[in-house]
PDB file of N, CA and C in Angstrom:
ATOM      1  N   MET A 203      60.298 -34.242 -13.887  1.00 54.00           N
ATOM      2  CA  MET A 203      60.183 -32.853 -14.257  1.00 54.00           C
ATOM      3  C   MET A 203      58.935 -32.566 -15.083  1.00 54.00           C
ATOM      4  N   SER A 204      58.490 -33.504 -15.853  1.00 70.00           N
ATOM      5  CA  SER A 204      57.359 -33.244 -16.738  1.00 70.00           C
ATOM      6  C   SER A 204      56.075 -32.971 -15.947  1.00 70.00           C
ATOM      7  N   ALA A 205      55.914 -33.607 -14.777  1.00 70.00           N
ATOM      8  CA  ALA A 205      54.732 -33.343 -13.949  1.00 70.00           C
ATOM      9  C   ALA A 205      54.739 -31.900 -13.454  1.00 70.00           C
ATOM     10  N   TRP A 206      55.934 -31.407 -13.131  1.00 72.00           N
ATOM     11  CA  TRP A 206      56.051 -30.026 -12.678  1.00 72.00           C
ATOM     12  C   TRP A 206      55.630 -29.049 -13.773  1.00 72.00           C
ATOM     13  N   TYR A 207      55.968 -29.332 -15.006  1.00 70.00           N
ATOM     14  CA  TYR A 207      55.572 -28.467 -16.127  1.00 70.00           C
ATOM     15  C   TYR A 207      54.066 -28.492 -16.339  1.00 70.00           C
ATOM     16  N   VAL A 208      53.471 -29.632 -16.179  1.00 70.00           N
ATOM     17  CA  VAL A 208      52.013 -29.752 -16.346  1.00 70.00           C
ATOM     18  C   VAL A 208      51.308 -28.932 -15.268  1.00 70.00           C
ATOM     19  N   VAL A 209      51.735 -29.035 -14.012  1.00 71.00           N
ATOM     20  CA  VAL A 209      51.127 -28.270 -12.919  1.00 71.00           C
ATOM     21  C   VAL A 209      51.334 -26.777 -13.142  1.00 71.00           C
ATOM     22  N   ALA A 210      52.504 -26.373 -13.540  1.00 74.00           N
ATOM     23  CA  ALA A 210      52.789 -24.955 -13.773  1.00 74.00           C
ATOM     24  C   ALA A 210      51.965 -24.428 -14.937  1.00 74.00           C
ATOM     25  N   ALA A 211      51.859 -25.209 -16.000  1.00 77.00           N
ATOM     26  CA  ALA A 211      51.064 -24.783 -17.159  1.00 77.00           C
ATOM     27  C   ALA A 211      49.585 -24.672 -16.791  1.00 77.00           C
ATOM     28  N   ALA A 212      49.094 -25.612 -15.990  1.00 76.00           N
ATOM     29  CA  ALA A 212      47.694 -25.571 -15.546  1.00 76.00           C
ATOM     30  C   ALA A 212      47.438 -24.343 -14.678  1.00 76.00           C
ATOM     31  N   ALA A 213      48.354 -24.042 -13.780  1.00 74.00           N
ATOM     32  CA  ALA A 213      48.206 -22.888 -12.895  1.00 74.00           C
ATOM     33  C   ALA A 213      48.226 -21.588 -13.687  1.00 74.00           C
ATOM     34  N   VAL A 214      49.163 -21.471 -14.626  1.00 75.00           N
ATOM     35  CA  VAL A 214      49.238 -20.265 -15.460  1.00 75.00           C
ATOM     36  C   VAL A 214      47.970 -20.118 -16.281  1.00 75.00           C
ATOM     37  N   SER A 215      47.489 -21.212 -16.848  1.00 79.00           N
ATOM     38  CA  SER A 215      46.254 -21.176 -17.643  1.00 79.00           C
ATOM     39  C   SER A 215      45.066 -20.764 -16.786  1.00 79.00           C
ATOM     40  N   TYR A 216      44.973 -21.360 -15.587  1.00 75.00           N
ATOM     41  CA  TYR A 216      43.864 -21.058 -14.682  1.00 75.00           C
ATOM     42  C   TYR A 216      43.859 -19.576 -14.319  1.00 75.00           C
ATOM     43  N   PHE A 217      45.002 -19.040 -13.922  1.00 75.00           N
ATOM     44  CA  PHE A 217      45.066 -17.643 -13.519  1.00 75.00           C
ATOM     45  C   PHE A 217      44.858 -16.696 -14.705  1.00 75.00           C
ATOM     46  N   SER A 218      45.313 -17.098 -15.876  1.00 78.00           N
ATOM     47  CA  SER A 218      45.112 -16.263 -17.068  1.00 78.00           C
ATOM     48  C   SER A 218      43.628 -16.183 -17.428  1.00 78.00           C
ATOM     49  N   VAL A 219      42.976 -17.323 -17.452  1.00 77.00           N
ATOM     50  CA  VAL A 219      41.542 -17.352 -17.764  1.00 77.00           C
ATOM     51  C   VAL A 219      40.763 -16.599 -16.696  1.00 77.00           C
ATOM     52  N   SER A 220      41.099 -16.792 -15.422  1.00 77.00           N
ATOM     53  CA  SER A 220      40.415 -16.083 -14.335  1.00 77.00           C
ATOM     54  C   SER A 220      40.563 -14.578 -14.475  1.00 77.00           C
ATOM     55  N   ALA A 221      41.767 -14.120 -14.817  1.00 77.00           N
ATOM     56  CA  ALA A 221      42.003 -12.684 -14.977  1.00 77.00           C
ATOM     57  C   ALA A 221      41.160 -12.120 -16.115  1.00 77.00           C
ATOM     58  N   VAL A 222      41.077 -12.832 -17.212  1.00 78.00           N
ATOM     59  CA  VAL A 222      40.277 -12.370 -18.360  1.00 78.00           C
ATOM     60  C   VAL A 222      38.797 -12.331 -17.997  1.00 78.00           C
ATOM     61  N   LEU A 223      38.309 -13.380 -17.323  1.00 75.00           N
ATOM     62  CA  LEU A 223      36.885 -13.428 -16.969  1.00 75.00           C
ATOM     63  C   LEU A 223      36.525 -12.395 -15.910  1.00 75.00           C
ATOM     64  N   LEU A 224      37.452 -12.106 -15.008  1.00 76.00           N
ATOM     65  CA  LEU A 224      37.177 -11.051 -14.026  1.00 76.00           C
ATOM     66  C   LEU A 224      37.115  -9.678 -14.691  1.00 76.00           C
ATOM     67  N   ARG A 225      37.946  -9.482 -15.682  1.00 78.00           N
ATOM     68  CA  ARG A 225      37.967  -8.196 -16.387  1.00 78.00           C
ATOM     69  C   ARG A 225      36.806  -8.065 -17.360  1.00 78.00           C
ATOM     70  N   PHE A 226      36.411  -9.153 -18.008  1.00 77.00           N
ATOM     71  CA  PHE A 226      35.337  -9.143 -19.008  1.00 77.00           C
ATOM     72  C   PHE A 226      34.307 -10.229 -18.688  1.00 77.00           C
ATOM     73  N   PRO A 227      33.491 -10.030 -17.646  1.00 72.00           N
ATOM     74  CA  PRO A 227      32.542 -11.078 -17.244  1.00 72.00           C
ATOM     75  C   PRO A 227      31.456 -11.350 -18.285  1.00 72.00           C
ATOM     76  N   GLN A 228      31.198 -10.384 -19.160  1.00 72.00           N
ATOM     77  CA  GLN A 228      30.162 -10.579 -20.175  1.00 72.00           C
ATOM     78  C   GLN A 228      30.547 -11.665 -21.177  1.00 72.00           C
ATOM     79  N   THR A 229      31.801 -12.119 -21.132  1.00 69.00           N
ATOM     80  CA  THR A 229      32.224 -13.188 -22.040  1.00 69.00           C
ATOM     81  C   THR A 229      31.427 -14.458 -21.788  1.00 69.00           C
ATOM     82  N   ILE A 230      31.126 -14.737 -20.537  1.00 71.00           N
ATOM     83  CA  ILE A 230      30.350 -15.940 -20.249  1.00 71.00           C
ATOM     84  C   ILE A 230      28.977 -15.626 -19.662  1.00 71.00           C
ATOM     85  N   HIS A 231      28.786 -14.389 -19.176  1.00 66.00           N
ATOM     86  CA  HIS A 231      27.495 -13.998 -18.607  1.00 66.00           C
ATOM     87  C   HIS A 231      26.851 -12.965 -19.514  1.00 66.00           C
ATOM     88  N   SER A 232      25.808 -13.380 -20.200  1.00 66.00           N
ATOM     89  CA  SER A 232      25.107 -12.417 -21.053  1.00 66.00           C
ATOM     90  C   SER A 232      24.242 -11.519 -20.175  1.00 66.00           C
ATOM     91  N   LYS A 233      23.872 -10.369 -20.710  1.00 67.00           N
ATOM     92  CA  LYS A 233      23.010  -9.465 -19.967  1.00 67.00           C
ATOM     93  C   LYS A 233      21.663 -10.134 -19.758  1.00 67.00           C
ATOM     94  N   LYS A 234      21.100  -9.890 -18.576  1.00 66.00           N
ATOM     95  CA  LYS A 234      19.790 -10.461 -18.288  1.00 66.00           C
ATOM     96  C   LYS A 234      18.740  -9.797 -19.161  1.00 66.00           C
ATOM     97  N   ARG A 235      17.876 -10.608 -19.699  1.00 67.00           N
ATOM     98  CA  ARG A 235      16.752 -10.043 -20.446  1.00 67.00           C
ATOM     99  C   ARG A 235      15.676  -9.624 -19.466  1.00 67.00           C
ATOM    100  N   LYS A 236      15.022  -8.547 -19.780  1.00 65.00           N
ATOM    101  CA  LYS A 236      13.926  -8.116 -18.932  1.00 65.00           C
ATOM    102  C   LYS A 236      12.742  -9.031 -19.159  1.00 65.00           C
ATOM    103  N   THR A 237      12.119  -9.420 -18.071  1.00 68.00           N
ATOM    104  CA  THR A 237      10.904 -10.206 -18.208  1.00 68.00           C
ATOM    105  C   THR A 237       9.754  -9.256 -18.467  1.00 68.00           C
ATOM    106  N   LYS A 238       8.648  -9.798 -18.875  1.00 68.00           N
ATOM    107  CA  LYS A 238       7.509  -8.942 -19.193  1.00 68.00           C
ATOM    108  C   LYS A 238       6.945  -8.243 -17.956  1.00 68.00           C
ATOM    109  N   TRP A 239       7.292  -8.717 -16.751  1.00 66.00           N
ATOM    110  CA  TRP A 239       6.756  -8.112 -15.538  1.00 66.00           C
ATOM    111  C   TRP A 239       7.663  -7.034 -14.957  1.00 66.00           C
ATOM    112  N   GLU A 240       8.872  -6.859 -15.461  1.00 71.00           N
ATOM    113  CA  GLU A 240       9.778  -5.856 -14.894  1.00 71.00           C
ATOM    114  C   GLU A 240       9.341  -4.432 -15.205  1.00 71.00           C
ATOM    115  N   ASN A 241       8.556  -4.245 -16.249  1.00 74.00           N
ATOM    116  CA  ASN A 241       8.115  -2.904 -16.626  1.00 74.00           C
ATOM    117  C   ASN A 241       6.704  -2.599 -16.120  1.00 74.00           C
ATOM    118  N   VAL A 242       6.131  -3.492 -15.343  1.00 77.00           N
ATOM    119  CA  VAL A 242       4.772  -3.307 -14.834  1.00 77.00           C
ATOM    120  C   VAL A 242       4.823  -2.442 -13.584  1.00 77.00           C
ATOM    121  N   ILE A 243       3.905  -1.492 -13.491  1.00 82.00           N
ATOM    122  CA  ILE A 243       3.811  -0.678 -12.277  1.00 82.00           C
ATOM    123  C   ILE A 243       2.476  -0.972 -11.602  1.00 82.00           C
ATOM    124  N   GLY A 244       2.464  -0.865 -10.301  1.00 84.00           N
ATOM    125  CA  GLY A 244       1.239  -1.088  -9.535  1.00 84.00           C
ATOM    126  C   GLY A 244       0.480   0.211  -9.382  1.00 84.00           C
ATOM    127  N   ILE A 245      -0.824   0.158  -9.687  1.00 83.00           N
ATOM    128  CA  ILE A 245      -1.669   1.347  -9.583  1.00 83.00           C
ATOM    129  C   ILE A 245      -2.860   1.008  -8.694  1.00 83.00           C
ATOM    130  N   ALA A 246      -3.096   1.827  -7.690  1.00 83.00           N
ATOM    131  CA  ALA A 246      -4.241   1.625  -6.800  1.00 83.00           C
ATOM    132  C   ALA A 246      -5.391   2.485  -7.298  1.00 83.00           C
ATOM    133  N   HIS A 247      -6.431   1.834  -7.781  1.00 81.00           N
ATOM    134  CA  HIS A 247      -7.620   2.538  -8.243  1.00 81.00           C
ATOM    135  C   HIS A 247      -8.503   2.836  -7.046  1.00 81.00           C
ATOM    136  N   ARG A 248      -8.879   4.067  -6.867  1.00 81.00           N
ATOM    137  CA  ARG A 248      -9.696   4.527  -5.738  1.00 81.00           C
ATOM    138  C   ARG A 248      -8.985   4.349  -4.410  1.00 81.00           C
ATOM    139  N   GLY A 249      -7.669   4.175  -4.451  1.00 77.00           N
ATOM    140  CA  GLY A 249      -6.906   4.039  -3.223  1.00 77.00           C
ATOM    141  C   GLY A 249      -6.783   2.619  -2.720  1.00 77.00           C
ATOM    142  N   GLY A 250      -7.368   1.663  -3.409  1.00 71.00           N
ATOM    143  CA  GLY A 250      -7.292   0.276  -2.968  1.00 71.00           C
ATOM    144  C   GLY A 250      -8.298  -0.027  -1.882  1.00 71.00           C
ATOM    145  N   ARG A 251      -9.504  -0.317  -2.258  1.00 68.00           N
ATOM    146  CA  ARG A 251     -10.585  -0.447  -1.289  1.00 68.00           C
ATOM    147  C   ARG A 251     -10.546  -1.721  -0.454  1.00 68.00           C
ATOM    148  N   ASP A 252      -9.601  -2.604  -0.700  1.00 70.00           N
ATOM    149  CA  ASP A 252      -9.544  -3.836   0.079  1.00 70.00           C
ATOM    150  C   ASP A 252      -9.045  -3.604   1.498  1.00 70.00           C
ATOM    151  N   THR A 253      -8.311  -2.534   1.722  1.00 72.00           N
ATOM    152  CA  THR A 253      -7.728  -2.302   3.041  1.00 72.00           C
ATOM    153  C   THR A 253      -8.357  -1.126   3.782  1.00 72.00           C
ATOM    154  N   THR A 254      -8.866  -0.157   3.057  1.00 78.00           N
ATOM    155  CA  THR A 254      -9.472   1.034   3.672  1.00 78.00           C
ATOM    156  C   THR A 254     -10.662   1.452   2.817  1.00 78.00           C
ATOM    157  N   PRO A 255     -11.560   2.269   3.356  1.00 78.00           N
ATOM    158  CA  PRO A 255     -12.676   2.752   2.527  1.00 78.00           C
ATOM    159  C   PRO A 255     -12.147   3.520   1.318  1.00 78.00           C
ATOM    160  N   GLU A 256     -12.702   3.242   0.162  1.00 80.00           N
ATOM    161  CA  GLU A 256     -12.188   3.840  -1.073  1.00 80.00           C
ATOM    162  C   GLU A 256     -12.375   5.345  -1.113  1.00 80.00           C
ATOM    163  N   ASN A 257     -11.486   5.992  -1.857  1.00 82.00           N
ATOM    164  CA  ASN A 257     -11.524   7.443  -2.083  1.00 82.00           C
ATOM    165  C   ASN A 257     -11.438   8.257  -0.800  1.00 82.00           C
ATOM    166  N   THR A 258     -10.768   7.740   0.205  1.00 82.00           N
ATOM    167  CA  THR A 258     -10.556   8.499   1.435  1.00 82.00           C
ATOM    168  C   THR A 258      -9.067   8.830   1.545  1.00 82.00           C
ATOM    169  N   LEU A 259      -8.740   9.796   2.373  1.00 86.00           N
ATOM    170  CA  LEU A 259      -7.328  10.123   2.580  1.00 86.00           C
ATOM    171  C   LEU A 259      -6.566   8.924   3.128  1.00 86.00           C
ATOM    172  N   ALA A 260      -7.211   8.157   3.997  1.00 86.00           N
ATOM    173  CA  ALA A 260      -6.563   6.953   4.533  1.00 86.00           C
ATOM    174  C   ALA A 260      -6.240   5.969   3.415  1.00 86.00           C
ATOM    175  N   ALA A 261      -7.149   5.816   2.472  1.00 86.00           N
ATOM    176  CA  ALA A 261      -6.927   4.894   1.353  1.00 86.00           C
ATOM    177  C   ALA A 261      -5.765   5.358   0.481  1.00 86.00           C
ATOM    178  N   PHE A 262      -5.702   6.642   0.190  1.00 87.00           N
ATOM    179  CA  PHE A 262      -4.636   7.156  -0.668  1.00 87.00           C
ATOM    180  C   PHE A 262      -3.283   7.122   0.047  1.00 87.00           C
ATOM    181  N   ARG A 263      -3.263   7.386   1.345  1.00 88.00           N
ATOM    182  CA  ARG A 263      -2.000   7.295   2.099  1.00 88.00           C
ATOM    183  C   ARG A 263      -1.493   5.853   2.140  1.00 88.00           C
ATOM    184  N   ASN A 264      -2.420   4.928   2.379  1.00 87.00           N
ATOM    185  CA  ASN A 264      -2.042   3.515   2.416  1.00 87.00           C
ATOM    186  C   ASN A 264      -1.550   3.056   1.047  1.00 87.00           C
ATOM    187  N   ALA A 265      -2.236   3.465  -0.004  1.00 86.00           N
ATOM    188  CA  ALA A 265      -1.843   3.073  -1.359  1.00 86.00           C
ATOM    189  C   ALA A 265      -0.483   3.653  -1.728  1.00 86.00           C
ATOM    190  N   ALA A 266      -0.203   4.858  -1.276  1.00 86.00           N
ATOM    191  CA  ALA A 266       1.082   5.494  -1.598  1.00 86.00           C
ATOM    192  C   ALA A 266       2.252   4.697  -1.028  1.00 86.00           C
ATOM    193  N   ARG A 267       2.020   3.969   0.064  1.00 87.00           N
ATOM    194  CA  ARG A 267       3.077   3.134   0.639  1.00 87.00           C
ATOM    195  C   ARG A 267       3.261   1.825  -0.130  1.00 87.00           C
ATOM    196  N   LEU A 268       2.210   1.371  -0.808  1.00 86.00           N
ATOM    197  CA  LEU A 268       2.220   0.024  -1.378  1.00 86.00           C
ATOM    198  C   LEU A 268       2.433  -0.050  -2.885  1.00 86.00           C
ATOM    199  N   VAL A 269       2.067   0.993  -3.615  1.00 86.00           N
ATOM    200  CA  VAL A 269       2.090   0.919  -5.078  1.00 86.00           C
ATOM    201  C   VAL A 269       2.880   2.072  -5.684  1.00 86.00           C
ATOM    202  N   ASP A 270       3.015   2.037  -7.014  1.00 86.00           N
ATOM    203  CA  ASP A 270       3.773   3.065  -7.723  1.00 86.00           C
ATOM    204  C   ASP A 270       2.941   4.303  -8.045  1.00 86.00           C
ATOM    205  N   ALA A 271       1.627   4.130  -8.203  1.00 87.00           N
ATOM    206  CA  ALA A 271       0.769   5.252  -8.593  1.00 87.00           C
ATOM    207  C   ALA A 271      -0.633   5.063  -8.014  1.00 87.00           C
ATOM    208  N   VAL A 272      -1.334   6.159  -7.866  1.00 86.00           N
ATOM    209  CA  VAL A 272      -2.713   6.138  -7.379  1.00 86.00           C
ATOM    210  C   VAL A 272      -3.583   6.801  -8.432  1.00 86.00           C
ATOM    211  N   GLU A 273      -4.701   6.172  -8.743  1.00 86.00           N
ATOM    212  CA  GLU A 273      -5.621   6.717  -9.741  1.00 86.00           C
ATOM    213  C   GLU A 273      -6.926   7.022  -9.031  1.00 86.00           C
ATOM    214  N   LEU A 274      -7.503   8.176  -9.332  1.00 87.00           N
ATOM    215  CA  LEU A 274      -8.776   8.536  -8.719  1.00 87.00           C
ATOM    216  C   LEU A 274      -9.660   9.249  -9.732  1.00 87.00           C
ATOM    217  N   ASP A 275     -10.949   9.258  -9.439  1.00 86.00           N
ATOM    218  CA  ASP A 275     -11.930   9.919 -10.298  1.00 86.00           C
ATOM    219  C   ASP A 275     -12.396  11.195  -9.611  1.00 86.00           C
ATOM    220  N   ILE A 276     -12.412  12.293 -10.350  1.00 88.00           N
ATOM    221  CA  ILE A 276     -12.851  13.575  -9.805  1.00 88.00           C
ATOM    222  C   ILE A 276     -14.058  14.048 -10.620  1.00 88.00           C
ATOM    223  N   TRP A 277     -15.117  14.350  -9.914  1.00 87.00           N
ATOM    224  CA  TRP A 277     -16.335  14.857 -10.551  1.00 87.00           C
ATOM    225  C   TRP A 277     -16.550  16.298 -10.108  1.00 87.00           C
ATOM    226  N   VAL A 278     -17.223  17.057 -10.947  1.00 88.00           N
ATOM    227  CA  VAL A 278     -17.623  18.420 -10.594  1.00 88.00           C
ATOM    228  C   VAL A 278     -19.092  18.366 -10.202  1.00 88.00           C
ATOM    229  N   THR A 279     -19.398  18.865  -9.006  1.00 86.00           N
ATOM    230  CA  THR A 279     -20.783  18.842  -8.532  1.00 86.00           C
ATOM    231  C   THR A 279     -21.578  19.983  -9.171  1.00 86.00           C
ATOM    232  N   LYS A 280     -22.880  19.982  -8.936  1.00 88.00           N
ATOM    233  CA  LYS A 280     -23.736  21.027  -9.518  1.00 88.00           C
ATOM    234  C   LYS A 280     -23.371  22.422  -9.019  1.00 88.00           C
ATOM    235  N   ASP A 281     -22.819  22.495  -7.818  1.00 92.00           N
ATOM    236  CA  ASP A 281     -22.410  23.797  -7.296  1.00 92.00           C
ATOM    237  C   ASP A 281     -20.925  24.079  -7.564  1.00 92.00           C
ATOM    238  N   ASN A 282     -20.370  23.428  -8.601  1.00 92.00           N
ATOM    239  CA  ASN A 282     -18.998  23.636  -9.072  1.00 92.00           C
ATOM    240  C   ASN A 282     -17.911  23.316  -8.044  1.00 92.00           C
ATOM    241  N   GLU A 283     -18.166  22.363  -7.179  1.00 90.00           N
ATOM    242  CA  GLU A 283     -17.151  21.859  -6.253  1.00 90.00           C
ATOM    243  C   GLU A 283     -16.581  20.570  -6.827  1.00 90.00           C
ATOM    244  N   LEU A 284     -15.344  20.250  -6.481  1.00 89.00           N
ATOM    245  CA  LEU A 284     -14.736  18.992  -6.914  1.00 89.00           C
ATOM    246  C   LEU A 284     -15.015  17.909  -5.882  1.00 89.00           C
ATOM    247  N   ALA A 285     -15.348  16.711  -6.363  1.00 86.00           N
ATOM    248  CA  ALA A 285     -15.618  15.583  -5.474  1.00 86.00           C
ATOM    249  C   ALA A 285     -14.855  14.368  -5.973  1.00 86.00           C
ATOM    250  N   VAL A 286     -14.148  13.703  -5.072  1.00 85.00           N
ATOM    251  CA  VAL A 286     -13.435  12.476  -5.423  1.00 85.00           C
ATOM    252  C   VAL A 286     -14.391  11.322  -5.152  1.00 85.00           C
ATOM    253  N   ILE A 287     -14.941  10.785  -6.218  1.00 82.00           N
ATOM    254  CA  ILE A 287     -15.914   9.696  -6.128  1.00 82.00           C
ATOM    255  C   ILE A 287     -15.851   8.913  -7.435  1.00 82.00           C
ATOM    256  N   HIS A 288     -16.005   7.606  -7.347  1.00 81.00           N
ATOM    257  CA  HIS A 288     -15.884   6.767  -8.543  1.00 81.00           C
ATOM    258  C   HIS A 288     -17.125   6.863  -9.426  1.00 81.00           C
ATOM    259  N   ASP A 289     -18.278   6.801  -8.816  1.00 79.00           N
ATOM    260  CA  ASP A 289     -19.532   6.770  -9.574  1.00 79.00           C
ATOM    261  C   ASP A 289     -20.097   8.174  -9.747  1.00 79.00           C
ATOM    262  N   GLY A 290     -21.017   8.293 -10.680  1.00 77.00           N
ATOM    263  CA  GLY A 290     -21.674   9.571 -10.907  1.00 77.00           C
ATOM    264  C   GLY A 290     -22.755   9.876  -9.881  1.00 77.00           C
ATOM    265  N   THR A 291     -23.135   8.862  -9.098  1.00 78.00           N
ATOM    266  CA  THR A 291     -24.143   9.058  -8.052  1.00 78.00           C
ATOM    267  C   THR A 291     -23.613   8.511  -6.740  1.00 78.00           C
ATOM    268  N   LEU A 292     -24.327   8.773  -5.665  1.00 76.00           N
ATOM    269  CA  LEU A 292     -23.915   8.300  -4.344  1.00 76.00           C
ATOM    270  C   LEU A 292     -24.515   6.944  -3.977  1.00 76.00           C
ATOM    271  N   ASN A 293     -25.275   6.330  -4.880  1.00 80.00           N
ATOM    272  CA  ASN A 293     -26.001   5.100  -4.542  1.00 80.00           C
ATOM    273  C   ASN A 293     -25.096   4.005  -3.978  1.00 80.00           C
ATOM    274  N   ARG A 294     -24.029   3.674  -4.676  1.00 76.00           N
ATOM    275  CA  ARG A 294     -23.156   2.588  -4.225  1.00 76.00           C
ATOM    276  C   ARG A 294     -22.455   2.962  -2.928  1.00 76.00           C
ATOM    277  N   CYS A 295     -22.061   4.219  -2.797  1.00 75.00           N
ATOM    278  CA  CYS A 295     -21.393   4.667  -1.572  1.00 75.00           C
ATOM    279  C   CYS A 295     -22.340   4.586  -0.374  1.00 75.00           C
ATOM    280  N   LEU A 296     -23.585   4.940  -0.598  1.00 80.00           N
ATOM    281  CA  LEU A 296     -24.557   4.862   0.494  1.00 80.00           C
ATOM    282  C   LEU A 296     -24.798   3.415   0.899  1.00 80.00           C
ATOM    283  N   LEU A 297     -24.824   2.506  -0.070  1.00 79.00           N
ATOM    284  CA  LEU A 297     -24.977   1.087   0.259  1.00 79.00           C
ATOM    285  C   LEU A 297     -23.770   0.578   1.037  1.00 79.00           C
ATOM    286  N   MET A 298     -22.587   1.004   0.654  1.00 74.00           N
ATOM    287  CA  MET A 298     -21.383   0.593   1.383  1.00 74.00           C
ATOM    288  C   MET A 298     -21.392   1.163   2.799  1.00 74.00           C
ATOM    289  N   LEU A 299     -21.833   2.403   2.944  1.00 76.00           N
ATOM    290  CA  LEU A 299     -21.913   3.021   4.268  1.00 76.00           C
ATOM    291  C   LEU A 299     -22.914   2.273   5.143  1.00 76.00           C
ATOM    292  N   LEU A 300     -24.045   1.921   4.571  1.00 82.00           N
ATOM    293  CA  LEU A 300     -25.052   1.153   5.310  1.00 82.00           C
ATOM    294  C   LEU A 300     -24.474  -0.204   5.731  1.00 82.00           C
ATOM    295  N   HIS A 301     -23.735  -0.837   4.830  1.00 76.00           N
ATOM    296  CA  HIS A 301     -23.090  -2.116   5.145  1.00 76.00           C
ATOM    297  C   HIS A 301     -22.102  -1.944   6.304  1.00 76.00           C
ATOM    298  N   LEU A 302     -21.290  -0.899   6.252  1.00 75.00           N
ATOM    299  CA  LEU A 302     -20.332  -0.659   7.327  1.00 75.00           C
ATOM    300  C   LEU A 302     -21.026  -0.441   8.666  1.00 75.00           C
ATOM    301  N   ILE A 303     -22.111   0.300   8.630  1.00 78.00           N
ATOM    302  CA  ILE A 303     -22.830   0.585   9.879  1.00 78.00           C
ATOM    303  C   ILE A 303     -23.439  -0.689  10.438  1.00 78.00           C
ATOM    304  N   LEU A 304     -24.091  -1.475   9.556  1.00 80.00           N
ATOM    305  CA  LEU A 304     -24.791  -2.665  10.027  1.00 80.00           C
ATOM    306  C   LEU A 304     -23.858  -3.819  10.372  1.00 80.00           C
ATOM    307  N   VAL A 305     -22.930  -4.123   9.521  1.00 76.00           N
ATOM    308  CA  VAL A 305     -22.080  -5.303   9.725  1.00 76.00           C
ATOM    309  C   VAL A 305     -20.877  -4.987  10.619  1.00 76.00           C
ATOM    310  N   VAL A 306     -20.085  -4.018  10.215  1.00 70.00           N
ATOM    311  CA  VAL A 306     -18.875  -3.712  10.988  1.00 70.00           C
ATOM    312  C   VAL A 306     -19.246  -3.110  12.335  1.00 70.00           C
ATOM    313  N   GLY A 307     -20.220  -2.230  12.334  1.00 67.00           N
ATOM    314  CA  GLY A 307     -20.655  -1.609  13.605  1.00 67.00           C
ATOM    315  C   GLY A 307     -21.169  -2.636  14.588  1.00 67.00           C
ATOM    316  N   CYS A 308     -21.948  -3.630  14.123  1.00 62.00           N
ATOM    317  CA  CYS A 308     -22.458  -4.662  15.011  1.00 62.00           C
ATOM    318  C   CYS A 308     -21.334  -5.538  15.558  1.00 62.00           C
ATOM    319  N   LYS A 309     -20.326  -5.804  14.736  1.00 61.00           N
ATOM    320  CA  LYS A 309     -19.205  -6.624  15.218  1.00 61.00           C
ATOM    321  C   LYS A 309     -18.432  -5.888  16.310  1.00 61.00           C
ATOM    322  N   ARG A 310     -18.272  -4.586  16.145  1.00 58.00           N
ATOM    323  CA  ARG A 310     -17.537  -3.817  17.154  1.00 58.00           C
ATOM    324  C   ARG A 310     -18.319  -3.736  18.457  1.00 58.00           C
ATOM    325  N   LEU A 311     -19.658  -3.734  18.345  1.00 54.00           N
ATOM    326  CA  LEU A 311     -20.495  -3.666  19.537  1.00 54.00           C
ATOM    327  C   LEU A 311     -20.686  -5.047  20.153  1.00 54.00           C
ATOM    328  N   GLY A 312     -20.179  -6.093  19.482  1.00 56.00           N
ATOM    329  CA  GLY A 312     -20.306  -7.439  20.024  1.00 56.00           C
ATOM    330  C   GLY A 312     -21.572  -8.132  19.577  1.00 56.00           C
ATOM    331  N   GLY A 313     -22.258  -7.596  18.577  1.00 49.00           N
ATOM    332  CA  GLY A 313     -23.524  -8.192  18.134  1.00 49.00           C
ATOM    333  C   GLY A 313     -23.408  -9.120  16.971  1.00 49.00           C
TER     334      GLY A 313
END
């Protein structure tokens, strides 16, 4: 008979502890701490120029699918128009355009 009491006591203990832990799981599982990266948001500067030409609608549409926010620079031109451009001059953009024409254009033409 004593073995039967031991099995019954073990079963009652097991089910009692299980019921308490199911009702109050925080007893053994503490809340997860946030890591330093959980609060980081992704921001595409100029739309993310690695995939599309920067500061274009294509770049901003692509970035909107991939990141949390998009950052852009807006300049006022001499004739009071707004221009989305990173630099104060067109020099770097013209060099990039020349690069696209010479390198990418030649590859598409098979050269």
